[in-house]
Amino acid sequence: MAMKTIRVTEEIHTKLAHLGLKSETYNDIIARLIDVYERMYFDELSDEDADYYNERIRHFESGDYSGTRKVDLNAIRK
């Protein structure tokens, strides 16, 4: 396997070391973190979830905002 060198700050290096097990290489730690990230953000929706979100999108596109609340963004920023 080809290897690449990456630069990280001392702070990131320390954090990676603390996240890893003694038997893990930095490559193992980073691979595990990427796997967790992908599972959290890229797992496919179930058909049921996709149907629900598609239906909500159709409602929004037709101007039906029932079941939603108006949010005052200025109040949030304070």
mmCIF file of C-alpha atoms in Angstrom:
data_model
loop_
_atom_site.group_PDB
_atom_site.id
_atom_site.type_symbol
_atom_site.label_atom_id
_atom_site.label_comp_id
_atom_site.label_asym_id
_atom_site.label_seq_id
_atom_site.Cartn_x
_atom_site.Cartn_y
_atom_site.Cartn_z
ATOM 1 C CA MET A 1 0.000 0.000 0.000
ATOM 2 C CA ALA A 2 1.323 3.437 -0.914
ATOM 3 C CA MET A 3 1.849 5.820 1.973
ATOM 4 C CA LYS A 4 1.401 9.585 2.123
ATOM 5 C CA THR A 5 2.659 12.040 4.691
ATOM 6 C CA ILE A 6 0.161 14.506 6.121
ATOM 7 C CA ARG A 7 0.880 17.503 8.298
ATOM 8 C CA VAL A 8 -1.068 18.045 11.499
ATOM 9 C CA THR A 9 -0.587 20.471 14.336
ATOM 10 C CA GLU A 10 0.771 19.269 17.648
ATOM 11 C CA GLU A 11 -2.726 19.720 19.098
ATOM 12 C CA ILE A 12 -4.332 17.439 16.499
ATOM 13 C CA HIS A 13 -1.531 14.912 16.888
ATOM 14 C CA THR A 14 -2.185 14.793 20.636
ATOM 15 C CA LYS A 15 -5.946 14.451 20.131
ATOM 16 C CA LEU A 16 -5.438 11.599 17.673
ATOM 17 C CA ALA A 17 -3.121 9.861 20.114
ATOM 18 C CA HIS A 18 -5.743 10.125 22.870
ATOM 19 C CA LEU A 19 -8.476 8.768 20.578
ATOM 20 C CA GLY A 20 -6.490 5.704 19.632
ATOM 21 C CA LEU A 21 -5.899 2.391 21.276
ATOM 22 C CA LYS A 22 -2.322 1.381 22.006
ATOM 23 C CA SER A 23 -2.460 -1.176 19.197
ATOM 24 C CA GLU A 24 -3.729 1.347 16.607
ATOM 25 C CA THR A 25 -1.645 3.290 14.145
ATOM 26 C CA TYR A 26 -2.582 6.858 13.252
ATOM 27 C CA ASN A 27 -3.883 5.445 9.974
ATOM 28 C CA ASP A 28 -6.177 3.104 11.960
ATOM 29 C CA ILE A 29 -7.450 5.970 14.115
ATOM 30 C CA ILE A 30 -8.167 8.228 11.145
ATOM 31 C CA ALA A 31 -9.847 5.379 9.244
ATOM 32 C CA ARG A 32 -12.085 4.676 12.252
ATOM 33 C CA LEU A 33 -13.020 8.362 12.576
ATOM 34 C CA ILE A 34 -13.862 8.550 8.868
ATOM 35 C CA ASP A 35 -15.995 5.411 9.179
ATOM 36 C CA VAL A 36 -17.972 6.911 12.072
ATOM 37 C CA TYR A 37 -18.412 10.180 10.167
ATOM 38 C CA GLU A 38 -19.648 8.387 7.055
ATOM 39 C CA ARG A 39 -22.117 6.285 9.039
ATOM 40 C CA MET A 40 -23.465 9.402 10.753
ATOM 41 C CA TYR A 41 -23.814 11.548 7.646
ATOM 42 C CA PHE A 42 -23.958 9.303 4.597
ATOM 43 C CA ASP A 43 -26.021 6.267 5.549
ATOM 44 C CA GLU A 44 -28.975 5.900 3.250
ATOM 45 C CA LEU A 45 -32.422 6.716 4.527
ATOM 46 C CA SER A 46 -34.885 3.903 4.914
ATOM 47 C CA ASP A 47 -37.649 3.854 2.302
ATOM 48 C CA GLU A 48 -40.090 4.933 5.002
ATOM 49 C CA ASP A 49 -37.930 7.936 6.015
ATOM 50 C CA ALA A 50 -37.377 8.913 2.381
ATOM 51 C CA ASP A 51 -41.131 8.763 1.696
ATOM 52 C CA TYR A 52 -41.799 10.987 4.728
ATOM 53 C CA TYR A 53 -39.230 13.630 3.713
ATOM 54 C CA ASN A 54 -40.343 13.590 0.085
ATOM 55 C CA GLU A 55 -43.934 14.130 1.211
ATOM 56 C CA ARG A 56 -42.878 17.048 3.450
ATOM 57 C CA ILE A 57 -40.963 18.585 0.531
ATOM 58 C CA ARG A 58 -44.068 18.324 -1.669
ATOM 59 C CA HIS A 59 -46.079 20.114 1.050
ATOM 60 C CA PHE A 60 -43.501 22.897 1.354
ATOM 61 C CA GLU A 61 -43.272 23.351 -2.411
ATOM 62 C CA SER A 62 -47.058 23.732 -2.599
ATOM 63 C CA GLY A 63 -47.000 26.389 0.151
ATOM 64 C CA ASP A 64 -48.379 24.117 2.895
ATOM 65 C CA TYR A 65 -46.343 24.817 6.020
ATOM 66 C CA SER A 66 -48.680 23.068 8.463
ATOM 67 C CA GLY A 67 -46.847 21.368 11.277
ATOM 68 C CA THR A 68 -43.977 23.864 11.142
ATOM 69 C CA ARG A 69 -43.120 26.915 13.232
ATOM 70 C CA LYS A 70 -41.855 30.280 12.131
ATOM 71 C CA VAL A 71 -38.456 31.063 13.630
ATOM 72 C CA ASP A 72 -37.187 34.586 14.328
ATOM 73 C CA LEU A 73 -33.550 34.357 13.233
ATOM 74 C CA ASN A 74 -32.715 37.693 14.881
ATOM 75 C CA ALA A 75 -33.831 36.310 18.238
ATOM 76 C CA ILE A 76 -31.560 33.294 17.789
ATOM 77 C CA ARG A 77 -28.502 35.407 16.958
ATOM 78 C CA LYS A 78 -28.663 37.449 20.180
#
